[in-house]
Amino acid sequence: MEPTGATAVEPTAVEPGGASMTAGRPSRLALFLLLFAPLLMSSNMLAARWVKGSVPPVALSFGRWFLTLVFLLPFTARALWRCRAVIGREWRTLAALGALGMGVCGAPVYLAGQTTTATNIGLIYSTTPILIVVFARLFWGERVSLHQVAGISLSLVGVVVIVTRGDPGSIVHLAFTAGDLWTLLATVGWALYSVLLKYRPSKLDLTARFAVITAMGLLVMLPFLGLEMALGYVADLDRRTAATWMFLALVPGLGAYLLYGKLVAIVGPGRTGLLMYLVPIYIAGLAYVLLGEAPQLFHLIGIVMILPGIWLATAAPATAPARDG
C-alpha cells in the first residue's frame, strides 16, 4: 500500500535521458538546486580532510548515518509501518542502495582524507558523470546524445584546468596515494547509487525511502564497525566528535542526500551527476572563505568552461519537426 501523499516514481514518467516528459529541459528550480547541492556535498569532503583520522572512519560514517536516521524517524515512522509490505518487496534494492550510498560512499571517503587532499577527492569525484553515463548505458541501455558528450567533456576539461592551476602539462606530475584509490572506490559506488536510485523506482515517498536506505546502510556497516573496534580503533565520545557527527548528519547527510534524490527523480541520474563538476569549484571557494586562499585566474577559466558544459549536457535536444506522410 502506498502512503498518503507519496510521490512514487513511475518508470513511464521519464524519458530515457531522465528528464521529465512534461518539460523538455530542467526547470529553473531544478537548475538552482543543481547549483546548490554541490555546496552541501563539498562539505563532506572538506570534513574528511579536517577530521584527518581523529575519528576512526567507520565510526565516523556510522555515527553520521545513525544520527541521520534518528532525525528521520519522527517524520517517517508511521509511513514506514504502513508500507512495511512495500519495504518487504523492495528490500533487496533498498539494501543495495544502503550498501552503496552509506557504506561504499561513507568510510572510504574518510579513509581517503587521511592520506590525500580535499582537492584530489573533489577531482576524482568529478568523474562521476562519466561513470553514470557508462553504467546507465551498459546496464539500462540509456541513450547518450552527442551534445551530452560534448557538455561532459567541456566540464571535465574545466575541472582539469582548476586542478592543474592552468597548467595542463602538470597533470603528469600529480601524485596519487592510497587515499586517491579509496576515493575512486567511493566514486564508483556513488555512480552506481545514482543510477540504481533512478532505475529502481519505489512506492515509498522520498523521505521514507531515504530512511530505509539509511537503516540498511547501518546494518551493512555494523560488521565493519565491529572489526574496527576489535582492532583498537574506537571513537572518543567527546564534544568534538559529537559536533562532527551532528554536522555530517544534517548537512552532507540529510541535506545533500535528500536533495540529490529529489534531483535524480526530476532530471535523471546523468544530469544530476553533472553537479559533481562543481565540487572542485566549491571546495576552492570554501578554502578561500575558511583558509584565506585567494581565487586565481585559472579558477575563473575553469568556471567559464564548466558552467556552459553543464548547460550543454542538460539542455534538451531540439525536437525534429514532424513530416507529412
Tab-separated table of N, CA and C in Angstrom, residues 95-232:
chain	number	residue	atom	x	y	z
A	95	ALA	N	18.565	-2.385	0.214
A	95	ALA	CA	19.823	-2.808	0.834
A	95	ALA	C	21.011	-2.465	-0.056
A	96	ALA	N	20.838	-2.654	-1.355
A	96	ALA	CA	21.922	-2.317	-2.285
A	96	ALA	C	22.209	-0.818	-2.251
A	97	LEU	N	21.148	-0.007	-2.203
A	97	LEU	CA	21.322	1.441	-2.125
A	97	LEU	C	22.008	1.842	-0.819
A	98	GLY	N	21.641	1.185	0.270
A	98	GLY	CA	22.273	1.470	1.558
A	98	GLY	C	23.738	1.092	1.565
A	99	ALA	N	24.048	-0.070	0.988
A	99	ALA	CA	25.441	-0.510	0.933
A	99	ALA	C	26.290	0.440	0.103
A	100	LEU	N	25.716	0.936	-0.999
A	100	LEU	CA	26.460	1.842	-1.880
A	100	LEU	C	26.523	3.254	-1.317
A	101	GLY	N	25.360	3.817	-0.969
A	101	GLY	CA	25.297	5.213	-0.577
A	101	GLY	C	25.869	5.511	0.794
A	102	MET	N	25.683	4.606	1.746
A	102	MET	CA	26.167	4.847	3.102
A	102	MET	C	27.435	4.048	3.411
A	103	GLY	N	27.579	2.888	2.793
A	103	GLY	CA	28.755	2.063	3.043
A	103	GLY	C	29.939	2.426	2.159
A	104	VAL	N	29.803	2.166	0.872
A	104	VAL	CA	30.912	2.410	-0.065
A	104	VAL	C	31.233	3.897	-0.163
A	105	CYS	N	30.226	4.760	-0.042
A	105	CYS	CA	30.459	6.205	-0.122
A	105	CYS	C	30.686	6.836	1.244
A	106	GLY	N	30.817	6.016	2.287
A	106	GLY	CA	30.983	6.531	3.630
A	106	GLY	C	32.422	6.489	4.117
A	107	ALA	N	32.771	5.403	4.778
A	107	ALA	CA	34.100	5.276	5.381
A	107	ALA	C	35.246	5.456	4.385
A	108	PRO	N	35.154	4.960	3.142
A	108	PRO	CA	36.269	5.161	2.210
A	108	PRO	C	36.655	6.624	2.010
A	109	VAL	N	35.657	7.543	2.011
A	109	VAL	CA	35.981	8.966	1.860
A	109	VAL	C	36.766	9.464	3.064
A	110	TYR	N	36.403	8.993	4.265
A	110	TYR	CA	37.101	9.427	5.472
A	110	TYR	C	38.486	8.777	5.559
A	111	LEU	N	38.608	7.562	5.050
A	111	LEU	CA	39.932	6.949	4.927
A	111	LEU	C	40.788	7.748	3.953
A	112	ALA	N	40.174	8.186	2.864
A	112	ALA	CA	40.906	8.962	1.863
A	112	ALA	C	41.438	10.262	2.451
A	113	GLY	N	40.647	10.889	3.331
A	113	GLY	CA	41.041	12.162	3.917
A	113	GLY	C	42.296	12.088	4.758
A	114	GLN	N	42.713	10.874	5.124
A	114	GLN	CA	43.916	10.710	5.936
A	114	GLN	C	45.194	10.834	5.116
A	115	THR	N	45.105	10.547	3.818
A	115	THR	CA	46.331	10.494	3.015
A	115	THR	C	46.271	11.290	1.717
A	116	THR	N	45.149	11.928	1.432
A	116	THR	CA	45.073	12.729	0.222
A	116	THR	C	44.390	14.054	0.532
A	117	THR	N	44.445	14.966	-0.408
A	117	THR	CA	43.894	16.303	-0.188
A	117	THR	C	42.420	16.365	-0.566
A	118	ALA	N	41.741	17.386	-0.051
A	118	ALA	CA	40.341	17.604	-0.421
A	118	ALA	C	40.221	17.878	-1.914
A	119	THR	N	41.234	18.543	-2.482
A	119	THR	CA	41.211	18.831	-3.921
A	119	THR	C	41.247	17.545	-4.734
A	120	ASN	N	42.115	16.608	-4.341
A	120	ASN	CA	42.178	15.334	-5.047
A	120	ASN	C	40.859	14.575	-4.925
A	121	ILE	N	40.255	14.607	-3.731
A	121	ILE	CA	38.964	13.946	-3.548
A	121	ILE	C	37.928	14.564	-4.485
A	122	GLY	N	37.912	15.899	-4.555
A	122	GLY	CA	36.971	16.576	-5.437
A	122	GLY	C	37.202	16.251	-6.897
A	123	LEU	N	38.475	16.188	-7.295
A	123	LEU	CA	38.801	15.876	-8.685
A	123	LEU	C	38.321	14.490	-9.067
A	124	ILE	N	38.635	13.507	-8.244
A	124	ILE	CA	38.251	12.131	-8.563
A	124	ILE	C	36.730	11.989	-8.565
A	125	TYR	N	36.067	12.627	-7.611
A	125	TYR	CA	34.605	12.574	-7.561
A	125	TYR	C	33.979	13.247	-8.780
A	126	SER	N	34.694	14.194	-9.371
A	126	SER	CA	34.127	14.906	-10.522
A	126	SER	C	34.027	14.028	-11.762
A	127	THR	N	34.589	12.824	-11.712
A	127	THR	CA	34.426	11.888	-12.833
A	127	THR	C	33.105	11.125	-12.741
A	128	THR	N	32.336	11.375	-11.693
A	128	THR	CA	31.061	10.672	-11.505
A	128	THR	C	30.142	10.745	-12.722
A	129	PRO	N	29.956	11.924	-13.359
A	129	PRO	CA	29.041	11.979	-14.506
A	129	PRO	C	29.421	11.015	-15.622
A	130	ILE	N	30.717	10.846	-15.843
A	130	ILE	CA	31.157	9.925	-16.890
A	130	ILE	C	30.796	8.496	-16.513
A	131	LEU	N	31.028	8.125	-15.260
A	131	LEU	CA	30.698	6.772	-14.811
A	131	LEU	C	29.198	6.530	-14.860
A	132	ILE	N	28.413	7.543	-14.520
A	132	ILE	CA	26.953	7.393	-14.568
A	132	ILE	C	26.501	7.125	-16.001
A	133	VAL	N	27.045	7.873	-16.941
A	133	VAL	CA	26.695	7.667	-18.349
A	133	VAL	C	27.063	6.251	-18.784
A	134	VAL	N	28.249	5.798	-18.382
A	134	VAL	CA	28.713	4.454	-18.759
A	134	VAL	C	27.816	3.381	-18.152
A	135	PHE	N	27.527	3.486	-16.858
A	135	PHE	CA	26.703	2.469	-16.191
A	135	PHE	C	25.277	2.475	-16.728
A	136	ALA	N	24.718	3.665	-16.955
A	136	ALA	CA	23.354	3.746	-17.485
A	136	ALA	C	23.278	3.130	-18.872
A	137	ARG	N	24.339	3.327	-19.644
A	137	ARG	CA	24.386	2.759	-20.989
A	137	ARG	C	24.555	1.233	-20.939
A	138	LEU	N	25.459	0.744	-20.070
A	138	LEU	CA	25.762	-0.685	-20.011
A	138	LEU	C	24.606	-1.499	-19.433
A	139	PHE	N	24.017	-1.008	-18.341
A	139	PHE	CA	23.041	-1.806	-17.607
A	139	PHE	C	21.595	-1.516	-17.981
A	140	TRP	N	21.320	-0.294	-18.469
A	140	TRP	CA	19.942	0.048	-18.786
A	140	TRP	C	19.763	0.547	-20.220
A	141	GLY	N	20.804	0.541	-20.995
A	141	GLY	CA	20.692	0.916	-22.400
A	141	GLY	C	20.300	2.347	-22.642
A	142	GLU	N	20.606	3.243	-21.701
A	142	GLU	CA	20.232	4.645	-21.874
A	142	GLU	C	21.029	5.271	-23.012
A	143	ARG	N	20.324	5.995	-23.873
A	143	ARG	CA	20.976	6.651	-24.991
A	143	ARG	C	21.693	7.917	-24.543
A	144	VAL	N	22.826	8.173	-25.156
A	144	VAL	CA	23.626	9.359	-24.838
A	144	VAL	C	23.757	10.181	-26.110
A	145	SER	N	23.319	11.425	-26.048
A	145	SER	CA	23.375	12.274	-27.235
A	145	SER	C	24.751	12.901	-27.395
A	146	LEU	N	25.007	13.382	-28.587
A	146	LEU	CA	26.294	13.999	-28.893
A	146	LEU	C	26.511	15.265	-28.063
A	147	HIS	N	25.445	16.059	-27.886
A	147	HIS	CA	25.609	17.302	-27.129
A	147	HIS	C	25.860	17.027	-25.647
A	148	GLN	N	25.351	15.874	-25.117
A	148	GLN	CA	25.652	15.497	-23.747
A	148	GLN	C	27.130	15.141	-23.588
A	149	VAL	N	27.644	14.392	-24.555
A	149	VAL	CA	29.066	14.037	-24.529
A	149	VAL	C	29.929	15.292	-24.598
A	150	ALA	N	29.532	16.231	-25.456
A	150	ALA	CA	30.291	17.480	-25.590
A	150	ALA	C	30.262	18.275	-24.286
A	151	GLY	N	29.090	18.340	-23.634
A	151	GLY	CA	28.974	19.082	-22.379
A	151	GLY	C	29.791	18.456	-21.264
A	152	ILE	N	29.744	17.124	-21.167
A	152	ILE	CA	30.527	16.422	-20.155
A	152	ILE	C	32.015	16.647	-20.383
A	153	SER	N	32.425	16.570	-21.630
A	153	SER	CA	33.847	16.750	-21.961
A	153	SER	C	34.315	18.164	-21.628
A	154	LEU	N	33.496	19.164	-21.975
A	154	LEU	CA	33.859	20.550	-21.698
A	154	LEU	C	33.982	20.794	-20.200
A	155	SER	N	33.045	20.251	-19.422
A	155	SER	CA	33.091	20.414	-17.969
A	155	SER	C	34.312	19.730	-17.371
A	156	LEU	N	34.627	18.543	-17.879
A	156	LEU	CA	35.782	17.813	-17.362
A	156	LEU	C	37.075	18.573	-17.636
A	157	VAL	N	37.183	19.181	-18.806
A	157	VAL	CA	38.360	19.991	-19.117
A	157	VAL	C	38.448	21.176	-18.151
A	158	GLY	N	37.300	21.768	-17.819
A	158	GLY	CA	37.289	22.870	-16.859
A	158	GLY	C	37.796	22.443	-15.499
A	159	VAL	N	37.423	21.234	-15.066
A	159	VAL	CA	37.919	20.700	-13.798
A	159	VAL	C	39.430	20.528	-13.845
A	160	VAL	N	39.926	20.000	-14.953
A	160	VAL	CA	41.376	19.793	-15.103
A	160	VAL	C	42.113	21.126	-15.030
A	161	VAL	N	41.547	22.173	-15.638
A	161	VAL	CA	42.168	23.499	-15.588
A	161	VAL	C	42.315	23.969	-14.147
A	162	ILE	N	41.272	23.756	-13.349
A	162	ILE	CA	41.311	24.192	-11.953
A	162	ILE	C	42.326	23.383	-11.153
A	163	VAL	N	42.294	22.067	-11.308
A	163	VAL	CA	43.170	21.201	-10.518
A	163	VAL	C	44.635	21.398	-10.875
A	164	THR	N	44.910	21.629	-12.166
A	164	THR	CA	46.299	21.808	-12.600
A	164	THR	C	46.737	23.259	-12.523
A	165	ARG	N	45.862	24.129	-11.988
A	165	ARG	CA	46.173	25.553	-11.829
A	165	ARG	C	46.540	26.212	-13.160
A	166	GLY	N	45.823	25.814	-14.195
A	166	GLY	CA	46.028	26.423	-15.504
A	166	GLY	C	47.188	25.866	-16.282
A	167	ASP	N	47.836	24.829	-15.781
A	167	ASP	CA	48.969	24.206	-16.473
A	167	ASP	C	48.659	22.733	-16.706
A	168	PRO	N	47.906	22.409	-17.787
A	168	PRO	CA	47.502	21.015	-18.033
A	168	PRO	C	48.675	20.047	-18.070
A	169	GLY	N	49.862	20.546	-18.452
A	169	GLY	CA	51.024	19.664	-18.515
A	169	GLY	C	51.417	19.114	-17.165
A	170	SER	N	51.025	19.815	-16.097
A	170	SER	CA	51.415	19.374	-14.757
A	170	SER	C	50.619	18.164	-14.286
A	171	ILE	N	49.605	17.767	-15.045
A	171	ILE	CA	48.790	16.634	-14.626
A	171	ILE	C	49.608	15.340	-14.570
A	172	VAL	N	50.670	15.272	-15.375
A	172	VAL	CA	51.507	14.070	-15.361
A	172	VAL	C	52.301	13.964	-14.075
A	173	HIS	N	52.401	15.066	-13.326
A	173	HIS	CA	53.173	15.056	-12.088
A	173	HIS	C	52.282	14.914	-10.855
A	174	LEU	N	50.963	14.782	-11.054
A	174	LEU	CA	50.070	14.617	-9.919
A	174	LEU	C	50.364	13.296	-9.220
A	175	ALA	N	50.508	13.361	-7.919
A	175	ALA	CA	50.813	12.157	-7.146
A	175	ALA	C	49.514	11.564	-6.587
A	176	PHE	N	49.338	10.276	-6.800
A	176	PHE	CA	48.148	9.602	-6.300
A	176	PHE	C	48.538	8.664	-5.168
A	177	THR	N	47.744	8.699	-4.102
A	177	THR	CA	48.050	7.938	-2.893
A	177	THR	C	46.977	6.878	-2.663
A	178	ALA	N	47.130	6.161	-1.540
A	178	ALA	CA	46.111	5.179	-1.169
A	178	ALA	C	44.763	5.867	-0.976
A	179	GLY	N	44.822	7.118	-0.497
A	179	GLY	CA	43.587	7.869	-0.319
A	179	GLY	C	42.860	8.117	-1.624
A	180	ASP	N	43.623	8.307	-2.698
A	180	ASP	CA	43.010	8.503	-4.004
A	180	ASP	C	42.284	7.241	-4.459
A	181	LEU	N	42.854	6.077	-4.134
A	181	LEU	CA	42.213	4.817	-4.505
A	181	LEU	C	40.932	4.602	-3.692
A	182	TRP	N	40.966	4.986	-2.413
A	182	TRP	CA	39.742	4.908	-1.614
A	182	TRP	C	38.668	5.831	-2.204
A	183	THR	N	39.091	7.010	-2.653
A	183	THR	CA	38.148	7.950	-3.264
A	183	THR	C	37.568	7.378	-4.549
A	184	LEU	N	38.406	6.715	-5.342
A	184	LEU	CA	37.933	6.091	-6.577
A	184	LEU	C	36.867	5.045	-6.277
A	185	LEU	N	37.085	4.246	-5.228
A	185	LEU	CA	36.085	3.253	-4.829
A	185	LEU	C	34.773	3.940	-4.469
A	186	ALA	N	34.858	5.026	-3.687
A	186	ALA	CA	33.653	5.759	-3.299
A	186	ALA	C	32.963	6.371	-4.514
A	187	THR	N	33.751	6.825	-5.490
A	187	THR	CA	33.187	7.430	-6.697
A	187	THR	C	32.396	6.417	-7.511
A	188	VAL	N	32.947	5.216	-7.660
A	188	VAL	CA	32.236	4.151	-8.370
A	188	VAL	C	30.938	3.819	-7.629
A	189	GLY	N	31.022	3.762	-6.296
A	189	GLY	CA	29.828	3.489	-5.502
A	189	GLY	C	28.768	4.554	-5.673
A	190	TRP	N	29.194	5.829	-5.727
A	190	TRP	CA	28.242	6.929	-5.875
A	190	TRP	C	27.564	6.898	-7.243
A	191	ALA	N	28.326	6.562	-8.274
A	191	ALA	CA	27.750	6.476	-9.617
A	191	ALA	C	26.714	5.357	-9.684
A	192	LEU	N	27.036	4.203	-9.105
A	192	LEU	CA	26.088	3.096	-9.095
A	192	LEU	C	24.849	3.445	-8.267
A	193	TYR	N	25.048	4.109	-7.150
A	193	TYR	CA	23.934	4.561	-6.311
A	193	TYR	C	23.007	5.475	-7.109
A	194	SER	N	23.595	6.404	-7.853
A	194	SER	CA	22.813	7.370	-8.624
A	194	SER	C	21.961	6.687	-9.680
A	195	VAL	N	22.563	5.736	-10.395
A	195	VAL	CA	21.836	5.050	-11.464
A	195	VAL	C	20.764	4.131	-10.887
A	196	LEU	N	21.111	3.405	-9.824
A	196	LEU	CA	20.153	2.491	-9.206
A	196	LEU	C	18.977	3.254	-8.608
A	197	LEU	N	19.258	4.424	-8.044
A	197	LEU	CA	18.199	5.247	-7.462
A	197	LEU	C	17.144	5.605	-8.504
A	198	LYS	N	17.583	5.805	-9.735
A	198	LYS	CA	16.664	6.199	-10.802
A	198	LYS	C	15.945	5.002	-11.411
A	199	TYR	N	16.686	3.938	-11.684
A	199	TYR	CA	16.121	2.834	-12.460
A	199	TYR	C	15.508	1.726	-11.618
A	200	ARG	N	15.470	1.920	-10.308
A	200	ARG	CA	14.715	1.024	-9.442
A	200	ARG	C	13.696	1.870	-8.673
A	201	PRO	N	12.622	2.312	-9.376
A	201	PRO	CA	11.633	3.183	-8.736
A	201	PRO	C	10.971	2.503	-7.546
A	202	SER	N	10.503	3.316	-6.616
A	202	SER	CA	9.937	2.813	-5.368
A	202	SER	C	8.529	3.332	-5.166
A	203	LYS	N	7.742	2.568	-4.405
A	203	LYS	CA	6.407	3.004	-3.998
A	203	LYS	C	6.471	3.854	-2.729
A	204	LEU	N	7.649	3.962	-2.145
A	204	LEU	CA	7.829	4.808	-0.972
A	204	LEU	C	8.071	6.246	-1.406
A	205	ASP	N	7.667	7.200	-0.567
A	205	ASP	CA	7.995	8.574	-0.897
A	205	ASP	C	9.475	8.819	-0.618
A	206	LEU	N	9.955	9.969	-1.025
A	206	LEU	CA	11.387	10.253	-0.995
A	206	LEU	C	11.985	10.119	0.403
A	207	THR	N	11.341	10.725	1.404
A	207	THR	CA	11.897	10.729	2.755
A	207	THR	C	11.841	9.349	3.394
A	208	ALA	N	10.722	8.641	3.222
A	208	ALA	CA	10.600	7.301	3.787
A	208	ALA	C	11.610	6.346	3.150
A	209	ARG	N	11.771	6.466	1.853
A	209	ARG	CA	12.743	5.615	1.171
A	209	ARG	C	14.154	5.892	1.681
A	210	PHE	N	14.471	7.162	1.879
A	210	PHE	CA	15.793	7.522	2.368
A	210	PHE	C	16.024	6.968	3.775
A	211	ALA	N	14.982	6.960	4.605
A	211	ALA	CA	15.105	6.414	5.955
A	211	ALA	C	15.436	4.922	5.911
A	212	VAL	N	14.755	4.182	5.033
A	212	VAL	CA	15.022	2.748	4.923
A	212	VAL	C	16.426	2.505	4.356
A	213	ILE	N	16.811	3.277	3.368
A	213	ILE	CA	18.153	3.147	2.793
A	213	ILE	C	19.205	3.400	3.865
A	214	THR	N	18.985	4.418	4.696
A	214	THR	CA	19.914	4.725	5.776
A	214	THR	C	20.007	3.570	6.757
A	215	ALA	N	18.856	3.008	7.147
A	215	ALA	CA	18.844	1.873	8.072
A	215	ALA	C	19.582	0.677	7.476
A	216	MET	N	19.370	0.423	6.191
A	216	MET	CA	20.069	-0.678	5.526
A	216	MET	C	21.578	-0.431	5.510
A	217	GLY	N	21.958	0.816	5.264
A	217	GLY	CA	23.378	1.149	5.264
A	217	GLY	C	24.011	0.912	6.619
A	218	LEU	N	23.296	1.235	7.691
A	218	LEU	CA	23.814	0.995	9.039
A	218	LEU	C	24.006	-0.492	9.296
A	219	LEU	N	23.056	-1.319	8.842
A	219	LEU	CA	23.200	-2.761	9.005
A	219	LEU	C	24.418	-3.284	8.262
A	220	VAL	N	24.648	-2.760	7.070
A	220	VAL	CA	25.808	-3.188	6.280
A	220	VAL	C	27.108	-2.795	6.974
A	221	MET	N	27.115	-1.624	7.614
A	221	MET	CA	28.340	-1.143	8.258
A	221	MET	C	28.647	-1.804	9.594
A	222	LEU	N	27.652	-2.420	10.229
A	222	LEU	CA	27.846	-2.982	11.567
A	222	LEU	C	29.044	-3.929	11.667
A	223	PRO	N	29.188	-4.924	10.770
A	223	PRO	CA	30.354	-5.817	10.884
A	223	PRO	C	31.678	-5.072	10.760
A	224	PHE	N	31.734	-4.069	9.890
A	224	PHE	CA	32.969	-3.311	9.711
A	224	PHE	C	33.264	-2.444	10.932
A	225	LEU	N	32.204	-1.928	11.569
A	225	LEU	CA	32.391	-1.172	12.804
A	225	LEU	C	32.931	-2.075	13.903
A	226	GLY	N	32.377	-3.280	13.998
A	226	GLY	CA	32.873	-4.237	14.989
A	226	GLY	C	34.326	-4.592	14.752
A	227	LEU	N	34.704	-4.794	13.490
A	227	LEU	CA	36.092	-5.112	13.163
A	227	LEU	C	37.012	-3.950	13.517
A	228	GLU	N	36.588	-2.742	13.212
A	228	GLU	CA	37.384	-1.558	13.523
A	228	GLU	C	37.620	-1.443	15.022
A	229	MET	N	36.578	-1.664	15.797
A	229	MET	CA	36.707	-1.578	17.246
A	229	MET	C	37.572	-2.709	17.788
A	230	ALA	N	37.454	-3.895	17.198
A	230	ALA	CA	38.269	-5.031	17.634
A	230	ALA	C	39.755	-4.780	17.390
A	231	LEU	N	40.064	-3.970	16.374
A	231	LEU	CA	41.453	-3.642	16.072
A	231	LEU	C	41.964	-2.482	16.933
A	232	GLY	N	41.105	-1.991	17.815
A	232	GLY	CA	41.534	-0.957	18.743
A	232	GLY	C	41.223	0.463	18.329
